Amino acid sequence: MSSEYQSTETLDVKGQSCPMPIVKTKQAIDELEAGDVLEVVATDSGSMSDIRGWADGTDGVELLEQVEGDDIYTHYVKKTE
C-alpha cells in the first residue's frame, strides 16, 4: 500500500462487484470536500479499469494512484472541486 497519499476517508467495497464499487465511490466522493482523498479498497479486479474509466470521465475527480496487491485493489481518488 502507498503511504504517499493521506486519505481523508476509506471506502471498503471488498466482496462487491461491478457496478457497486463505482456507485459507492461516487456517493463517497460527493460527501467529501475539494482536496480530500478517498481510499477505495476492493477485491474486484475489474475495479482497476472501472474506477480509472469513471475518474477519467468525471469532472471534479482525479485518480492519483492504483495499487494491486494480493487480491486487494486499492485506489486513491482526489476530489478536485
mmCIF file with all atom_site columns, C-alpha atoms in Angstrom:
data_model
loop_
_atom_site.group_PDB
_atom_site.id
_atom_site.type_symbol
_atom_site.label_atom_id
_atom_site.label_alt_id
_atom_site.label_comp_id
_atom_site.label_asym_id
_atom_site.label_entity_id
_atom_site.label_seq_id
_atom_site.pdbx_PDB_ins_code
_atom_site.Cartn_x
_atom_site.Cartn_y
_atom_site.Cartn_z
_atom_site.occupancy
_atom_site.B_iso_or_equiv
_atom_site.pdbx_formal_charge
_atom_site.auth_seq_id
_atom_site.auth_comp_id
_atom_site.auth_asym_id
_atom_site.auth_atom_id
_atom_site.pdbx_PDB_model_num
ATOM 1  C CA . MET A 1 1  ? 0.000   0.000  0.000   1.00 0.00 ? 1  MET A CA 1
ATOM 2  C CA . SER A 1 2  ? 1.033   3.525  -0.637  1.00 0.00 ? 2  SER A CA 1
ATOM 3  C CA . SER A 1 3  ? 1.667   5.923  2.172   1.00 0.00 ? 3  SER A CA 1
ATOM 4  C CA . GLU A 1 4  ? 2.219   8.793  -0.248  1.00 0.00 ? 4  GLU A CA 1
ATOM 5  C CA . TYR A 1 5  ? -1.404  9.896  -0.025  1.00 0.00 ? 5  TYR A CA 1
ATOM 6  C CA . GLN A 1 6  ? -3.094  10.953 3.193   1.00 0.00 ? 6  GLN A CA 1
ATOM 7  C CA . SER A 1 7  ? -6.621  9.649  2.726   1.00 0.00 ? 7  SER A CA 1
ATOM 8  C CA . THR A 1 8  ? -9.478  11.576 4.274   1.00 0.00 ? 8  THR A CA 1
ATOM 9  C CA . GLU A 1 9  ? -11.754 8.555  4.232   1.00 0.00 ? 9  GLU A CA 1
ATOM 10 C CA . THR A 1 10 ? -11.537 4.847  3.395   1.00 0.00 ? 10 THR A CA 1
ATOM 11 C CA . LEU A 1 11 ? -14.296 3.101  1.466   1.00 0.00 ? 11 LEU A CA 1
ATOM 12 C CA . ASP A 1 12 ? -14.385 -0.698 1.828   1.00 0.00 ? 12 ASP A CA 1
ATOM 13 C CA . VAL A 1 13 ? -16.106 -2.327 -1.153  1.00 0.00 ? 13 VAL A CA 1
ATOM 14 C CA . LYS A 1 14 ? -14.446 -5.723 -0.763  1.00 0.00 ? 14 LYS A CA 1
ATOM 15 C CA . GLY A 1 15 ? -16.667 -8.567 -1.969  1.00 0.00 ? 15 GLY A CA 1
ATOM 16 C CA . GLN A 1 16 ? -18.731 -6.290 -4.205  1.00 0.00 ? 16 GLN A CA 1
ATOM 17 C CA . SER A 1 17 ? -18.669 -6.473 -7.978  1.00 0.00 ? 17 SER A CA 1
ATOM 18 C CA . CYS A 1 18 ? -19.465 -4.003 -10.719 1.00 0.00 ? 18 CYS A CA 1
ATOM 19 C CA . PRO A 1 19 ? -21.223 -1.624 -10.625 1.00 0.00 ? 19 PRO A CA 1
ATOM 20 C CA . MET A 1 20 ? -21.260 -1.266 -6.825  1.00 0.00 ? 20 MET A CA 1
ATOM 21 C CA . PRO A 1 21 ? -17.633 -0.146 -6.314  1.00 0.00 ? 21 PRO A CA 1
ATOM 22 C CA . ILE A 1 22 ? -18.244 2.738  -8.752  1.00 0.00 ? 22 ILE A CA 1
ATOM 23 C CA . VAL A 1 23 ? -21.663 3.613  -7.318  1.00 0.00 ? 23 VAL A CA 1
ATOM 24 C CA . LYS A 1 24 ? -20.327 3.691  -3.764  1.00 0.00 ? 24 LYS A CA 1
ATOM 25 C CA . THR A 1 25 ? -17.172 5.571  -4.804  1.00 0.00 ? 25 THR A CA 1
ATOM 26 C CA . LYS A 1 26 ? -19.288 8.290  -6.423  1.00 0.00 ? 26 LYS A CA 1
ATOM 27 C CA . GLN A 1 27 ? -21.520 8.528  -3.339  1.00 0.00 ? 27 GLN A CA 1
ATOM 28 C CA . ALA A 1 28 ? -18.489 8.806  -1.039  1.00 0.00 ? 28 ALA A CA 1
ATOM 29 C CA . ILE A 1 29 ? -16.752 11.407 -3.245  1.00 0.00 ? 29 ILE A CA 1
ATOM 30 C CA . ASP A 1 30 ? -19.934 13.513 -3.280  1.00 0.00 ? 30 ASP A CA 1
ATOM 31 C CA . GLU A 1 31 ? -19.700 13.748 0.535   1.00 0.00 ? 31 GLU A CA 1
ATOM 32 C CA . LEU A 1 32 ? -16.087 14.969 0.560   1.00 0.00 ? 32 LEU A CA 1
ATOM 33 C CA . GLU A 1 33 ? -14.651 18.475 0.282   1.00 0.00 ? 33 GLU A CA 1
ATOM 34 C CA . ALA A 1 34 ? -12.383 19.653 -2.541  1.00 0.00 ? 34 ALA A CA 1
ATOM 35 C CA . GLY A 1 35 ? -8.834  18.459 -1.869  1.00 0.00 ? 35 GLY A CA 1
ATOM 36 C CA . ASP A 1 36 ? -9.929  15.399 0.113   1.00 0.00 ? 36 ASP A CA 1
ATOM 37 C CA . VAL A 1 37 ? -8.621  11.960 -0.893  1.00 0.00 ? 37 VAL A CA 1
ATOM 38 C CA . LEU A 1 38 ? -10.763 8.826  -0.844  1.00 0.00 ? 38 LEU A CA 1
ATOM 39 C CA . GLU A 1 39 ? -9.059  5.458  -0.441  1.00 0.00 ? 39 GLU A CA 1
ATOM 40 C CA . VAL A 1 40 ? -11.158 2.708  -2.063  1.00 0.00 ? 40 VAL A CA 1
ATOM 41 C CA . VAL A 1 41 ? -10.338 -0.898 -1.137  1.00 0.00 ? 41 VAL A CA 1
ATOM 42 C CA . ALA A 1 42 ? -11.823 -3.539 -3.454  1.00 0.00 ? 42 ALA A CA 1
ATOM 43 C CA . THR A 1 43 ? -11.494 -7.235 -4.288  1.00 0.00 ? 43 THR A CA 1
ATOM 44 C CA . ASP A 1 44 ? -12.992 -6.956 -7.792  1.00 0.00 ? 44 ASP A CA 1
ATOM 45 C CA . SER A 1 45 ? -10.139 -6.939 -10.334 1.00 0.00 ? 45 SER A CA 1
ATOM 46 C CA . GLY A 1 46 ? -12.443 -5.082 -12.718 1.00 0.00 ? 46 GLY A CA 1
ATOM 47 C CA . SER A 1 47 ? -12.334 -2.128 -10.355 1.00 0.00 ? 47 SER A CA 1
ATOM 48 C CA . MET A 1 48 ? -8.893  -1.263 -11.760 1.00 0.00 ? 48 MET A CA 1
ATOM 49 C CA . SER A 1 49 ? -10.304 -0.338 -15.162 1.00 0.00 ? 49 SER A CA 1
ATOM 50 C CA . ASP A 1 50 ? -13.747 0.687  -13.893 1.00 0.00 ? 50 ASP A CA 1
ATOM 51 C CA . ILE A 1 51 ? -12.517 3.301  -11.429 1.00 0.00 ? 51 ILE A CA 1
ATOM 52 C CA . ARG A 1 52 ? -9.914  4.593  -13.897 1.00 0.00 ? 52 ARG A CA 1
ATOM 53 C CA . GLY A 1 53 ? -12.606 4.992  -16.576 1.00 0.00 ? 53 GLY A CA 1
ATOM 54 C CA . TRP A 1 54 ? -15.009 6.659  -14.163 1.00 0.00 ? 54 TRP A CA 1
ATOM 55 C CA . ALA A 1 55 ? -12.363 9.098  -12.916 1.00 0.00 ? 55 ALA A CA 1
ATOM 56 C CA . ASP A 1 56 ? -11.197 9.933  -16.455 1.00 0.00 ? 56 ASP A CA 1
ATOM 57 C CA . GLY A 1 57 ? -14.764 10.725 -17.491 1.00 0.00 ? 57 GLY A CA 1
ATOM 58 C CA . THR A 1 58 ? -15.844 12.589 -14.352 1.00 0.00 ? 58 THR A CA 1
ATOM 59 C CA . ASP A 1 59 ? -15.229 16.269 -13.749 1.00 0.00 ? 59 ASP A CA 1
ATOM 60 C CA . GLY A 1 60 ? -14.045 17.177 -10.266 1.00 0.00 ? 60 GLY A CA 1
ATOM 61 C CA . VAL A 1 61 ? -12.118 13.982 -9.504  1.00 0.00 ? 61 VAL A CA 1
ATOM 62 C CA . GLU A 1 62 ? -8.579  12.797 -10.125 1.00 0.00 ? 62 GLU A CA 1
ATOM 63 C CA . LEU A 1 63 ? -7.305  9.244  -9.851  1.00 0.00 ? 63 LEU A CA 1
ATOM 64 C CA . LEU A 1 64 ? -3.998  9.618  -8.007  1.00 0.00 ? 64 LEU A CA 1
ATOM 65 C CA . GLU A 1 65 ? -2.872  6.003  -7.837  1.00 0.00 ? 65 GLU A CA 1
ATOM 66 C CA . GLN A 1 66 ? -3.977  2.392  -8.042  1.00 0.00 ? 66 GLN A CA 1
ATOM 67 C CA . VAL A 1 67 ? -2.190  -0.357 -6.127  1.00 0.00 ? 67 VAL A CA 1
ATOM 68 C CA . GLU A 1 68 ? -2.685  -4.022 -6.981  1.00 0.00 ? 68 GLU A CA 1
ATOM 69 C CA . GLY A 1 69 ? -1.978  -6.366 -4.084  1.00 0.00 ? 69 GLY A CA 1
ATOM 70 C CA . ASP A 1 70 ? -2.809  -9.992 -3.341  1.00 0.00 ? 70 ASP A CA 1
ATOM 71 C CA . ASP A 1 71 ? -6.485  -9.997 -4.397  1.00 0.00 ? 71 ASP A CA 1
ATOM 72 C CA . ILE A 1 72 ? -6.846  -6.465 -2.997  1.00 0.00 ? 72 ILE A CA 1
ATOM 73 C CA . TYR A 1 73 ? -7.058  -3.422 -5.246  1.00 0.00 ? 73 TYR A CA 1
ATOM 74 C CA . THR A 1 74 ? -6.574  -0.013 -3.634  1.00 0.00 ? 74 THR A CA 1
ATOM 75 C CA . HIS A 1 75 ? -7.475  3.211  -5.406  1.00 0.00 ? 75 HIS A CA 1
ATOM 76 C CA . TYR A 1 76 ? -6.732  6.786  -4.319  1.00 0.00 ? 76 TYR A CA 1
ATOM 77 C CA . VAL A 1 77 ? -9.219  9.298  -5.712  1.00 0.00 ? 77 VAL A CA 1
ATOM 78 C CA . LYS A 1 78 ? -8.970  13.019 -5.048  1.00 0.00 ? 78 LYS A CA 1
ATOM 79 C CA . LYS A 1 79 ? -11.934 15.374 -5.177  1.00 0.00 ? 79 LYS A CA 1
ATOM 80 C CA . THR A 1 80 ? -10.670 18.410 -7.062  1.00 0.00 ? 80 THR A CA 1
ATOM 81 C CA . GLU A 1 81 ? -13.701 20.692 -6.975  1.00 0.00 ? 81 GLU A CA 1
#
